Structures are given as C-alpha cells and as structure tokens.
Amino acid sequence: MADLLPEHPDFLWRNPDPKPSYDAVIVGGGGHGLATAYYLAAHHGMTNIAVLERGWLAGGNMARNTTIIRSNYLWDESAAIYEHSLKLWEALPEELEYDFLFSQRGVMNLAHTLQDVRESVRRVGANKLNGVDAEWLDADQVKELCPIINVSEDIRYPVLGATYQPRAGIAKHDHVAWAFARKADELGVDIIQNCEVTGFIKDGNRVVGVKTNRGTINTGKVALCAAGHSSVLAKLAGFDLPIQSHPLQALVSELHEKVHPTVVMSNHVHVYVSQAHKGELVMGAGIDSYNGYGQRGAFHVIEEQMAAAVELFPIFARAHLLRTWGGIVDVTLDASPIVGKAPVENMYVNCGWGTGGFKGTPGAGWTMAHTIATGEPHALNLPFALERFETGALIDEHGAAAVAH
Ligand SMILES: Cc1cc2nc3c(=O)[nH]c(=O)nc-3n(C[C@H](O)[C@H](O)[C@H](O)COP(=O)(O)OP(=O)(O)OC[C@H]3O[C@@H](n4cnc5c(N)ncnc54)[C@H](O)[C@@H]3O)c2cc1C
C-alpha cells in the first residue's frame, strides 16, 4: 500500500486506519474534499470526521489543473460564489500558514470576433455591478500588458480586445492541497489514503455508513467530493446525477526565463496560458468530446491547442514540450456546479465544477461545510442545488460567458 503513496514529506507519515465510526465522512481527497474537511473542523467544530481517498491526496484533478483562479463569471449566482471563493483565496495563505504561491497576476479573456466583443463587454458590465473587478482592454492595451502576444490583424483570429480581471491569478495546486490537509489534520481530521468507497449503507432513505476496501465505516453524514466519479458514487447511493465525465488535458513546456507576466485565455481558439513560478509555460486545452474515466486524452486535442498557442504567441514555436497529462472532469448541462443536499437523507453532493473547480476550491469547501454542519445550504450554494435540473432554474454559464477554467 505504501508504495502507492507519492514520496511527499508531509504525507508519508500519516495514513491512519479508519475508525469504526465518524460524525461525517467525506469521499474524495482532492481540493474540494480537503477544503470541506478543513472548514468543517475550523469553522464548525466538527473534528470527528474522515476524508477517504481511493488513491493519494490530490492525485485526481487537484494537482492536474492549470491553476487559473478568477471570479469574473456572468450570472449573479456564479459571481457571488466565485467572488466569495476569491476572497477566501486572498486570506488563505495566512489562515492556513502555508505559502502556496498565490499570485494575483491578472487574467485576460481574449475576444476574437464581434460576438466575442459584445459578450465580453457585457460581462465586464455585469461583473462591475456585482462588485467584481473587471476591465475591458483594447488590442493595444492587451499588447501593453502582455508584450509577447500577437495582436496583428492578419492572423486567423485577430485579437480585438480582452476582458481583464486584475485580482485573478494562479497558485501552486498541490501545495494548496497540502495546506488544507495539514490544517485539517492538525485539527483532528483523519485523512485516509488508499481507501476506496465501494458502497453505501442506508436505513430506508438515510445514509448510515460507507463500505470501503478497508472495511465498513458507520457515519452520520456523507459528503461526495469525488470529481469525475460523482455519478458513479451517486449510482451506488441509489440516485442519478445529470453529469458527464470527460477527459481534460494540459501540458507544460521546459523551463524558460520569465516571458509571460499574466494569464491569457482564449475560448475562441481554445488555449489558455500562464507561466509557472519555476518557469514552465502551462497550457490547457478544451475537453475531449467523448466520455471517459481515463486520465489521458486524444493527441489531436493537444495538436489544436499547440497550433492556437503558437498563433497567439509566436515565440512559443521555439519552446519544447516537457509533458502532457489528463484529468477527468465532471460536466453539467449548464456548466455550473451542483453543491448541496443529495436525494438521500444526510448525504451531500459537490460536483459538476467541470473545467473550472480549482478556483472554486475554498468556496466549495466553505459552502459544503456550512451545508453539512447545519443541514441546510448557505445562500451562496442554494442556487446550485440539484433541484434546478427539475425546476429549470439553470445557471447557464456555458452559453453566456467565457467559461472555461
Ligand atoms: C487539465 C485540467 C486543467 C484544469 N484547469 C483548471 C483551471 O485552470 N482552473 C480551475 O479553476 N479549474 C481547473 N480544472 C478543474 C479542477 O481541477 C477541478 O474542477 C477540481 O480540481 C475538482 O475538485 P477536486 O480538486 O476535489 O477534484 P479531485 O482532485 O479530482 O478530487 C476527487 C478525488 O476523489 C477521489 N475518488 C473518486 N472516487 C472515489 C471513491 N470511490 N472513493 C474514494 N475516493 C474517490 C479521486 O481519486 C480524487 O482524488 C482543471 C482540470 C483539469 C483536469
């Protein structure tokens, strides 16, 4: 078992055996599960809890994402939860006493067509009304902020301008997971790796325990935070989720001198690029269109992503690829997450963050913890209830905003 655990100094020493019973069990030791555990323990005094992770901490999407953090979403409900999350990010390095390299270097969302421009300007207006920092930049201002970007008019999709959120940025994702895990652990939470949940024990429609590959655990409450596998777990618990799992890929280049000062995203040609603290160029693609649970994707997606990157950043033509990888993201029909109560009593579900849940890590953990501790959703996650797929009160960020990541 130990050979499955990565050689990380912080976590080699801890992998407790599960106790027979907990007040709450969180399924999934990614960012959202760990953040939920931390906020439950730190803000709600619930410490007799366990995070069950079938692999190793942050072995899922948490340490596979491209780390973009922003809150410039179109609709009021999204702006509220993502902005709350961004405010939590701003306080977290101090609160968790861990420097996870949170860098507010701004994010640009490029516009390449008249329709893009109209949508983007509308979104800047909506963001400002919601108290989210947002600016509209013309092509010259884009060039000024990010000199390596190609703003000439003779490329396939010329840059006509961009939205810009100065408070947005990046953080080191695996460090964020360790930061939440260490604090939760300090507060008494059991973080148990190599522990796969294989079923649920119910008394009528109330969950009373989980079955795992390390035995049965009795529990008062269960939270599903298993991005990519949410619908599989829901099925085991006896309900369906309107979720599809897709591979999502990213890549990094070899290390380079600092050339890229901000984060640039283009939904139109579908690439987004930042430069990590060490110097790698970090680039993400669009989702692979087929459903799947493999942490890998198709090569043509990477090819298209590279073509888009080189067109926008001609100097990248000389950069060497270091590695590519994939994660499994769970996507809802309206590209917004589900955070709230499950149709099984005392069970809670957090999923559907799709390609953009890293930025939502603290917000998801904070609202999940509130919902689990009080038994009712917070005003911030109330609109993200599963019921919206029955009532039709969708929060359609997919069609309405530059939504990826
Ligand atoms: C390539 C890529 C790029 C991305 N880029 C961005 C970005 O730039 N910005 C952004 O905001 N978001 C981004 N995302 C999305 C973001 O990573 C996810 O939305 C977010 O990480 C999901 O929450 P999590 O961290 O808890 O998920 P995960 O880390 O995937 O955690 C879920 C955990 O559940 C565990 N699990 C599953 N089944 C079981 C079981 N039966 N029993 C026990 N444990 C189980 C898994 O092993 C996994 O560790 C990206 C994702 C990918 C793949």
PDB file of C-alpha atoms in Angstrom, residues 114-373:
ATOM      1  CA  LEU A 114     -17.591  40.900 -32.865  1.00  0.00           C
ATOM      2  CA  GLN A 115     -19.768  38.438 -30.958  1.00  0.00           C
ATOM      3  CA  ASP A 116     -16.912  37.791 -28.513  1.00  0.00           C
ATOM      4  CA  VAL A 117     -16.510  41.537 -28.030  1.00  0.00           C
ATOM      5  CA  ARG A 118     -20.206  42.032 -27.318  1.00  0.00           C
ATOM      6  CA  GLU A 119     -20.334  39.127 -24.855  1.00  0.00           C
ATOM      7  CA  SER A 120     -17.157  40.275 -23.144  1.00  0.00           C
ATOM      8  CA  VAL A 121     -18.163  43.915 -22.762  1.00  0.00           C
ATOM      9  CA  ARG A 122     -21.495  42.758 -21.381  1.00  0.00           C
ATOM     10  CA  ARG A 123     -19.691  40.538 -18.900  1.00  0.00           C
ATOM     11  CA  VAL A 124     -17.419  43.373 -17.748  1.00  0.00           C
ATOM     12  CA  GLY A 125     -20.559  45.419 -17.051  1.00  0.00           C
ATOM     13  CA  ALA A 126     -22.205  42.552 -15.184  1.00  0.00           C
ATOM     14  CA  ASN A 127     -19.041  41.930 -13.151  1.00  0.00           C
ATOM     15  CA  LYS A 128     -18.825  45.589 -12.109  1.00  0.00           C
ATOM     16  CA  LEU A 129     -22.459  45.561 -10.995  1.00  0.00           C
ATOM     17  CA  ASN A 130     -21.616  42.528  -8.837  1.00  0.00           C
ATOM     18  CA  GLY A 131     -18.572  44.206  -7.273  1.00  0.00           C
ATOM     19  CA  VAL A 132     -16.121  42.004  -9.190  1.00  0.00           C
ATOM     20  CA  ASP A 133     -13.071  43.848 -10.539  1.00  0.00           C
ATOM     21  CA  ALA A 134     -13.239  43.857 -14.344  1.00  0.00           C
ATOM     22  CA  GLU A 135     -11.947  45.965 -17.210  1.00  0.00           C
ATOM     23  CA  TRP A 136     -12.272  45.970 -20.975  1.00  0.00           C
ATOM     24  CA  LEU A 137      -8.930  46.271 -22.825  1.00  0.00           C
ATOM     25  CA  ASP A 138      -8.465  47.123 -26.493  1.00  0.00           C
ATOM     26  CA  ALA A 139      -5.841  45.284 -28.550  1.00  0.00           C
ATOM     27  CA  ASP A 140      -3.121  47.876 -27.796  1.00  0.00           C
ATOM     28  CA  GLN A 141      -3.751  47.558 -24.068  1.00  0.00           C
ATOM     29  CA  VAL A 142      -3.602  43.759 -24.405  1.00  0.00           C
ATOM     30  CA  LYS A 143      -0.179  44.117 -26.041  1.00  0.00           C
ATOM     31  CA  GLU A 144       0.976  46.518 -23.361  1.00  0.00           C
ATOM     32  CA  LEU A 145       0.066  44.074 -20.581  1.00  0.00           C
ATOM     33  CA  CYS A 146       1.401  41.010 -22.350  1.00  0.00           C
ATOM     34  CA  PRO A 147       4.033  42.043 -24.922  1.00  0.00           C
ATOM     35  CA  ILE A 148       4.602  38.541 -26.336  1.00  0.00           C
ATOM     36  CA  ILE A 149       1.044  38.246 -27.624  1.00  0.00           C
ATOM     37  CA  ASN A 150       0.454  38.568 -31.372  1.00  0.00           C
ATOM     38  CA  VAL A 151      -2.107  41.326 -31.956  1.00  0.00           C
ATOM     39  CA  SER A 152      -1.535  41.702 -35.706  1.00  0.00           C
ATOM     40  CA  GLU A 153      -4.644  41.811 -37.856  1.00  0.00           C
ATOM     41  CA  ASP A 154      -3.544  39.211 -40.407  1.00  0.00           C
ATOM     42  CA  ILE A 155      -3.858  36.095 -38.239  1.00  0.00           C
ATOM     43  CA  ARG A 156      -6.738  33.634 -38.369  1.00  0.00           C
ATOM     44  CA  TYR A 157      -8.462  35.053 -35.303  1.00  0.00           C
ATOM     45  CA  PRO A 158      -7.140  38.574 -34.656  1.00  0.00           C
ATOM     46  CA  VAL A 159      -7.231  39.818 -31.064  1.00  0.00           C
ATOM     47  CA  LEU A 160      -9.907  42.519 -30.886  1.00  0.00           C
ATOM     48  CA  GLY A 161      -9.590  43.111 -27.162  1.00  0.00           C
ATOM     49  CA  ALA A 162      -9.950  41.306 -23.843  1.00  0.00           C
ATOM     50  CA  THR A 163     -11.656  41.343 -20.510  1.00  0.00           C
ATOM     51  CA  TYR A 164      -9.183  41.723 -17.672  1.00  0.00           C
ATOM     52  CA  GLN A 165      -9.562  40.841 -14.005  1.00  0.00           C
ATOM     53  CA  PRO A 166      -6.543  42.199 -12.103  1.00  0.00           C
ATOM     54  CA  ARG A 167      -7.233  40.212  -8.865  1.00  0.00           C
ATOM     55  CA  ALA A 168      -7.305  36.896 -10.713  1.00  0.00           C
ATOM     56  CA  GLY A 169      -4.212  34.700 -10.961  1.00  0.00           C
ATOM     57  CA  ILE A 170      -2.677  31.333 -10.186  1.00  0.00           C
ATOM     58  CA  ALA A 171      -1.477  29.258  -7.208  1.00  0.00           C
ATOM     59  CA  LYS A 172       0.561  26.094  -6.793  1.00  0.00           C
ATOM     60  CA  HIS A 173      -2.155  23.458  -6.773  1.00  0.00           C
ATOM     61  CA  ASP A 174      -0.504  20.551  -4.926  1.00  0.00           C
ATOM     62  CA  HIS A 175       0.627  22.972  -2.205  1.00  0.00           C
ATOM     63  CA  VAL A 176      -2.986  24.118  -1.788  1.00  0.00           C
ATOM     64  CA  ALA A 177      -3.982  20.507  -1.140  1.00  0.00           C
ATOM     65  CA  TRP A 178      -1.176  20.011   1.395  1.00  0.00           C
ATOM     66  CA  ALA A 179      -2.099  23.311   3.051  1.00  0.00           C
ATOM     67  CA  PHE A 180      -5.728  22.289   3.620  1.00  0.00           C
ATOM     68  CA  ALA A 181      -4.718  18.727   4.552  1.00  0.00           C
ATOM     69  CA  ARG A 182      -2.130  19.795   7.123  1.00  0.00           C
ATOM     70  CA  LYS A 183      -4.501  22.187   8.867  1.00  0.00           C
ATOM     71  CA  ALA A 184      -7.364  19.689   8.837  1.00  0.00           C
ATOM     72  CA  ASP A 185      -5.013  17.029  10.188  1.00  0.00           C
ATOM     73  CA  GLU A 186      -3.824  19.393  12.943  1.00  0.00           C
ATOM     74  CA  LEU A 187      -7.471  19.906  13.934  1.00  0.00           C
ATOM     75  CA  GLY A 188      -8.004  16.145  14.289  1.00  0.00           C
ATOM     76  CA  VAL A 189      -9.449  15.131  10.920  1.00  0.00           C
ATOM     77  CA  ASP A 190      -8.445  11.623   9.744  1.00  0.00           C
ATOM     78  CA  ILE A 191      -7.123  11.728   6.178  1.00  0.00           C
ATOM     79  CA  ILE A 192      -7.067   8.169   4.878  1.00  0.00           C
ATOM     80  CA  GLN A 193      -5.423   7.362   1.557  1.00  0.00           C
ATOM     81  CA  ASN A 194      -5.807   4.154  -0.473  1.00  0.00           C
ATOM     82  CA  CYS A 195      -9.334   3.885   0.885  1.00  0.00           C
ATOM     83  CA  GLU A 196     -11.914   3.463  -1.853  1.00  0.00           C
ATOM     84  CA  VAL A 197     -15.604   3.859  -1.138  1.00  0.00           C
ATOM     85  CA  THR A 198     -17.367   0.936  -2.800  1.00  0.00           C
ATOM     86  CA  GLY A 199     -20.911   1.321  -1.491  1.00  0.00           C
ATOM     87  CA  PHE A 200     -23.249   2.971   0.983  1.00  0.00           C
ATOM     88  CA  ILE A 201     -25.267   1.579   3.859  1.00  0.00           C
ATOM     89  CA  LYS A 202     -28.726   3.034   4.205  1.00  0.00           C
ATOM     90  CA  ASP A 203     -31.534   2.799   6.725  1.00  0.00           C
ATOM     91  CA  GLY A 204     -34.528   3.491   4.494  1.00  0.00           C
ATOM     92  CA  ASN A 205     -33.509   6.622   2.609  1.00  0.00           C
ATOM     93  CA  ARG A 206     -30.979   7.728   5.253  1.00  0.00           C
ATOM     94  CA  VAL A 207     -27.289   7.030   4.829  1.00  0.00           C
ATOM     95  CA  VAL A 208     -25.720   5.481   7.936  1.00  0.00           C
ATOM     96  CA  GLY A 209     -22.403   4.165   6.673  1.00  0.00           C
ATOM     97  CA  VAL A 210     -19.977   3.595   3.832  1.00  0.00           C
ATOM     98  CA  LYS A 211     -18.413   0.386   2.543  1.00  0.00           C
ATOM     99  CA  THR A 212     -14.741   0.675   1.663  1.00  0.00           C
ATOM    100  CA  ASN A 213     -11.868  -1.570   0.628  1.00  0.00           C
ATOM    101  CA  ARG A 214     -10.643  -1.102   4.213  1.00  0.00           C
ATOM    102  CA  GLY A 215     -13.857  -2.116   5.889  1.00  0.00           C
ATOM    103  CA  THR A 216     -17.210  -0.651   6.792  1.00  0.00           C
ATOM    104  CA  ILE A 217     -17.462   2.731   8.498  1.00  0.00           C
ATOM    105  CA  ASN A 218     -20.547   3.995  10.317  1.00  0.00           C
ATOM    106  CA  THR A 219     -21.254   7.667   9.888  1.00  0.00           C
ATOM    107  CA  GLY A 220     -23.930  10.263  10.486  1.00  0.00           C
ATOM    108  CA  LYS A 221     -23.256  12.210   7.298  1.00  0.00           C
ATOM    109  CA  VAL A 222     -21.613  11.596   3.934  1.00  0.00           C
ATOM    110  CA  ALA A 223     -20.286  14.218   1.516  1.00  0.00           C
ATOM    111  CA  LEU A 224     -19.433  13.259  -2.057  1.00  0.00           C
ATOM    112  CA  CYS A 225     -16.470  15.320  -3.310  1.00  0.00           C
ATOM    113  CA  ALA A 226     -15.251  12.896  -5.950  1.00  0.00           C
ATOM    114  CA  ALA A 227     -14.929  14.981  -9.116  1.00  0.00           C
ATOM    115  CA  GLY A 228     -15.002  12.843 -12.242  1.00  0.00           C
ATOM    116  CA  HIS A 229     -16.632   9.934 -10.397  1.00  0.00           C
ATOM    117  CA  SER A 230     -19.620  11.667  -8.838  1.00  0.00           C
ATOM    118  CA  SER A 231     -22.233   9.928 -10.969  1.00  0.00           C
ATOM    119  CA  VAL A 232     -20.659   6.517 -10.236  1.00  0.00           C
ATOM    120  CA  LEU A 233     -20.891   7.158  -6.496  1.00  0.00           C
ATOM    121  CA  ALA A 234     -24.404   8.585  -6.786  1.00  0.00           C
ATOM    122  CA  LYS A 235     -25.472   5.417  -8.576  1.00  0.00           C
ATOM    123  CA  LEU A 236     -24.067   3.360  -5.679  1.00  0.00           C
ATOM    124  CA  ALA A 237     -26.139   5.512  -3.325  1.00  0.00           C
ATOM    125  CA  GLY A 238     -29.257   4.965  -5.423  1.00  0.00           C
ATOM    126  CA  PHE A 239     -29.738   8.216  -7.352  1.00  0.00           C
ATOM    127  CA  ASP A 240     -28.731   9.750 -10.675  1.00  0.00           C
ATOM    128  CA  LEU A 241     -26.776  12.922 -11.338  1.00  0.00           C
ATOM    129  CA  PRO A 242     -27.048  14.927 -14.566  1.00  0.00           C
ATOM    130  CA  ILE A 243     -23.289  14.728 -15.037  1.00  0.00           C
ATOM    131  CA  GLN A 244     -20.986  13.522 -17.793  1.00  0.00           C
ATOM    132  CA  SER A 245     -17.319  12.731 -17.255  1.00  0.00           C
ATOM    133  CA  HIS A 246     -14.793  13.845 -19.864  1.00  0.00           C
ATOM    134  CA  PRO A 247     -11.013  13.814 -20.143  1.00  0.00           C
ATOM    135  CA  LEU A 248      -9.378  17.249 -19.985  1.00  0.00           C
ATOM    136  CA  GLN A 249      -5.741  17.707 -20.922  1.00  0.00           C
ATOM    137  CA  ALA A 250      -2.963  20.144 -20.196  1.00  0.00           C
ATOM    138  CA  LEU A 251       0.771  20.417 -20.826  1.00  0.00           C
ATOM    139  CA  VAL A 252       3.899  22.228 -19.717  1.00  0.00           C
ATOM    140  CA  SER A 253       6.994  23.335 -21.599  1.00  0.00           C
ATOM    141  CA  GLU A 254      10.541  23.114 -20.381  1.00  0.00           C
ATOM    142  CA  LEU A 255      11.641  25.894 -18.021  1.00  0.00           C
ATOM    143  CA  HIS A 256      12.106  29.352 -19.510  1.00  0.00           C
ATOM    144  CA  GLU A 257      13.117  32.792 -18.344  1.00  0.00           C
ATOM    145  CA  LYS A 258      10.113  34.896 -17.322  1.00  0.00           C
ATOM    146  CA  VAL A 259       8.358  35.898 -20.563  1.00  0.00           C
ATOM    147  CA  HIS A 260       4.676  35.789 -19.674  1.00  0.00           C
ATOM    148  CA  PRO A 261       3.525  38.202 -16.957  1.00  0.00           C
ATOM    149  CA  THR A 262      -0.173  37.374 -16.694  1.00  0.00           C
ATOM    150  CA  VAL A 263      -2.692  34.643 -17.601  1.00  0.00           C
ATOM    151  CA  VAL A 264      -4.184  34.640 -21.087  1.00  0.00           C
ATOM    152  CA  MET A 265      -7.258  32.656 -22.063  1.00  0.00           C
ATOM    153  CA  SER A 266      -8.896  32.358 -25.427  1.00  0.00           C
ATOM    154  CA  ASN A 267     -12.109  30.398 -25.625  1.00  0.00           C
ATOM    155  CA  HIS A 268     -12.376  31.025 -29.316  1.00  0.00           C
ATOM    156  CA  VAL A 269      -9.162  29.259 -30.352  1.00  0.00           C
ATOM    157  CA  HIS A 270      -9.227  27.343 -27.094  1.00  0.00           C
ATOM    158  CA  VAL A 271      -5.995  27.682 -25.297  1.00  0.00           C
ATOM    159  CA  TYR A 272      -5.028  29.305 -22.031  1.00  0.00           C
ATOM    160  CA  VAL A 273      -1.506  30.034 -20.953  1.00  0.00           C
ATOM    161  CA  SER A 274       0.367  31.162 -17.872  1.00  0.00           C
ATOM    162  CA  GLN A 275       3.939  30.768 -16.725  1.00  0.00           C
ATOM    163  CA  ALA A 276       4.534  28.848 -13.505  1.00  0.00           C
ATOM    164  CA  HIS A 277       6.818  30.199 -10.814  1.00  0.00           C
ATOM    165  CA  LYS A 278       9.580  27.792 -11.816  1.00  0.00           C
ATOM    166  CA  GLY A 279       9.339  28.912 -15.463  1.00  0.00           C
ATOM    167  CA  GLU A 280       7.285  26.269 -17.303  1.00  0.00           C
ATOM    168  CA  LEU A 281       4.683  27.582 -19.729  1.00  0.00           C
ATOM    169  CA  VAL A 282       1.444  25.988 -18.533  1.00  0.00           C
ATOM    170  CA  MET A 283      -1.201  25.435 -21.207  1.00  0.00           C
ATOM    171  CA  GLY A 284      -4.630  23.884 -21.114  1.00  0.00           C
ATOM    172  CA  ALA A 285      -6.881  22.544 -23.839  1.00  0.00           C
ATOM    173  CA  GLY A 286     -10.598  22.047 -24.292  1.00  0.00           C
ATOM    174  CA  ILE A 287     -12.263  18.836 -23.070  1.00  0.00           C
ATOM    175  CA  ASP A 288     -12.070  15.712 -25.190  1.00  0.00           C
ATOM    176  CA  SER A 289     -15.541  15.309 -26.625  1.00  0.00           C
ATOM    177  CA  TYR A 290     -16.078  11.661 -25.673  1.00  0.00           C
ATOM    178  CA  ASN A 291     -16.995  10.425 -22.188  1.00  0.00           C
ATOM    179  CA  GLY A 292     -14.322   8.609 -20.234  1.00  0.00           C
ATOM    180  CA  TYR A 293     -12.636   7.931 -16.911  1.00  0.00           C
ATOM    181  CA  GLY A 294      -9.039   7.626 -18.130  1.00  0.00           C
ATOM    182  CA  GLN A 295      -6.592  10.300 -17.008  1.00  0.00           C
ATOM    183  CA  ARG A 296      -5.439  10.802 -20.592  1.00  0.00           C
ATOM    184  CA  GLY A 297      -6.879  12.211 -23.800  1.00  0.00           C
ATOM    185  CA  ALA A 298      -6.576  12.280 -27.577  1.00  0.00           C
ATOM    186  CA  PHE A 299      -3.493  13.691 -29.279  1.00  0.00           C
ATOM    187  CA  HIS A 300      -5.367  15.830 -31.814  1.00  0.00           C
ATOM    188  CA  VAL A 301      -6.675  17.983 -28.927  1.00  0.00           C
ATOM    189  CA  ILE A 302      -3.088  18.786 -27.942  1.00  0.00           C
ATOM    190  CA  GLU A 303      -2.179  19.471 -31.580  1.00  0.00           C
ATOM    191  CA  GLU A 304      -5.009  22.001 -31.911  1.00  0.00           C
ATOM    192  CA  GLN A 305      -4.102  23.574 -28.606  1.00  0.00           C
ATOM    193  CA  MET A 306      -0.454  23.972 -29.679  1.00  0.00           C
ATOM    194  CA  ALA A 307      -1.483  25.475 -33.020  1.00  0.00           C
ATOM    195  CA  ALA A 308      -3.624  28.040 -31.208  1.00  0.00           C
ATOM    196  CA  ALA A 309      -0.834  28.814 -28.734  1.00  0.00           C
ATOM    197  CA  VAL A 310       1.776  29.357 -31.452  1.00  0.00           C
ATOM    198  CA  GLU A 311      -0.556  31.583 -33.427  1.00  0.00           C
ATOM    199  CA  LEU A 312      -1.202  33.774 -30.403  1.00  0.00           C
ATOM    200  CA  PHE A 313       2.350  33.593 -29.042  1.00  0.00           C
ATOM    201  CA  PRO A 314       4.753  33.147 -31.999  1.00  0.00           C
ATOM    202  CA  ILE A 315       7.805  32.846 -29.718  1.00  0.00           C
ATOM    203  CA  PHE A 316       6.370  29.599 -28.307  1.00  0.00           C
ATOM    204  CA  ALA A 317       7.271  27.939 -31.619  1.00  0.00           C
ATOM    205  CA  ARG A 318      10.763  27.541 -30.175  1.00  0.00           C
ATOM    206  CA  ALA A 319       9.612  26.135 -26.821  1.00  0.00           C
ATOM    207  CA  HIS A 320       9.946  22.416 -26.134  1.00  0.00           C
ATOM    208  CA  LEU A 321       7.132  20.374 -24.705  1.00  0.00           C
ATOM    209  CA  LEU A 322       8.050  18.750 -21.393  1.00  0.00           C
ATOM    210  CA  ARG A 323       4.971  16.681 -20.600  1.00  0.00           C
ATOM    211  CA  THR A 324       1.235  16.339 -21.182  1.00  0.00           C
ATOM    212  CA  TRP A 325      -1.386  14.732 -18.943  1.00  0.00           C
ATOM    213  CA  GLY A 326      -5.116  14.497 -18.459  1.00  0.00           C
ATOM    214  CA  GLY A 327      -7.707  14.584 -15.688  1.00  0.00           C
ATOM    215  CA  ILE A 328     -11.364  13.598 -15.540  1.00  0.00           C
ATOM    216  CA  VAL A 329     -13.778  16.462 -15.151  1.00  0.00           C
ATOM    217  CA  ASP A 330     -17.499  16.159 -14.498  1.00  0.00           C
ATOM    218  CA  VAL A 331     -19.623  18.458 -16.550  1.00  0.00           C
ATOM    219  CA  THR A 332     -23.239  19.540 -16.064  1.00  0.00           C
ATOM    220  CA  LEU A 333     -25.629  20.680 -18.724  1.00  0.00           C
ATOM    221  CA  ASP A 334     -25.434  24.357 -17.659  1.00  0.00           C
ATOM    222  CA  ALA A 335     -21.660  24.336 -16.936  1.00  0.00           C
ATOM    223  CA  SER A 336     -22.333  25.229 -13.307  1.00  0.00           C
ATOM    224  CA  PRO A 337     -21.636  23.050 -10.284  1.00  0.00           C
ATOM    225  CA  ILE A 338     -24.017  21.131  -8.034  1.00  0.00           C
ATOM    226  CA  VAL A 339     -23.383  21.935  -4.361  1.00  0.00           C
ATOM    227  CA  GLY A 340     -25.953  20.919  -1.812  1.00  0.00           C
ATOM    228  CA  LYS A 341     -28.138  18.142  -0.469  1.00  0.00           C
ATOM    229  CA  ALA A 342     -28.438  14.799  -2.228  1.00  0.00           C
ATOM    230  CA  PRO A 343     -31.789  12.998  -2.558  1.00  0.00           C
ATOM    231  CA  VAL A 344     -30.558  10.618   0.182  1.00  0.00           C
ATOM    232  CA  GLU A 345     -31.004  11.930   3.729  1.00  0.00           C
ATOM    233  CA  ASN A 346     -27.780  13.114   5.410  1.00  0.00           C
ATOM    234  CA  MET A 347     -25.880  12.892   2.127  1.00  0.00           C
ATOM    235  CA  TYR A 348     -24.417  15.942   0.399  1.00  0.00           C
ATOM    236  CA  VAL A 349     -23.016  16.333  -3.067  1.00  0.00           C
ATOM    237  CA  ASN A 350     -20.383  18.626  -4.546  1.00  0.00           C
ATOM    238  CA  CYS A 351     -19.689  18.023  -8.222  1.00  0.00           C
ATOM    239  CA  GLY A 352     -20.033  19.343 -11.747  1.00  0.00           C
ATOM    240  CA  TRP A 353     -17.352  22.010 -11.420  1.00  0.00           C
ATOM    241  CA  GLY A 354     -16.178  20.813 -14.804  1.00  0.00           C
ATOM    242  CA  THR A 355     -13.106  22.538 -16.145  1.00  0.00           C
ATOM    243  CA  GLY A 356     -13.192  25.284 -13.516  1.00  0.00           C
ATOM    244  CA  GLY A 357     -13.295  23.915  -9.995  1.00  0.00           C
ATOM    245  CA  PHE A 358      -9.789  24.726  -8.834  1.00  0.00           C
ATOM    246  CA  LYS A 359     -10.687  28.386  -8.369  1.00  0.00           C
ATOM    247  CA  GLY A 360     -13.789  27.230  -6.540  1.00  0.00           C
ATOM    248  CA  THR A 361     -11.868  25.058  -4.051  1.00  0.00           C
ATOM    249  CA  PRO A 362     -12.230  27.303  -0.981  1.00  0.00           C
ATOM    250  CA  GLY A 363     -15.752  28.408  -1.938  1.00  0.00           C
ATOM    251  CA  ALA A 364     -16.909  24.834  -2.461  1.00  0.00           C
ATOM    252  CA  GLY A 365     -15.340  23.686   0.815  1.00  0.00           C
ATOM    253  CA  TRP A 366     -16.769  26.637   2.729  1.00  0.00           C
ATOM    254  CA  THR A 367     -20.343  26.228   1.426  1.00  0.00           C
ATOM    255  CA  MET A 368     -20.246  22.427   1.690  1.00  0.00           C
ATOM    256  CA  ALA A 369     -19.074  22.665   5.300  1.00  0.00           C
ATOM    257  CA  HIS A 370     -21.930  25.061   6.090  1.00  0.00           C
ATOM    258  CA  THR A 371     -24.443  22.741   4.412  1.00  0.00           C
ATOM    259  CA  ILE A 372     -23.156  19.625   6.165  1.00  0.00           C
ATOM    260  CA  ALA A 373     -22.874  21.253   9.593  1.00  0.00           C
TER     261      ALA A 373
END
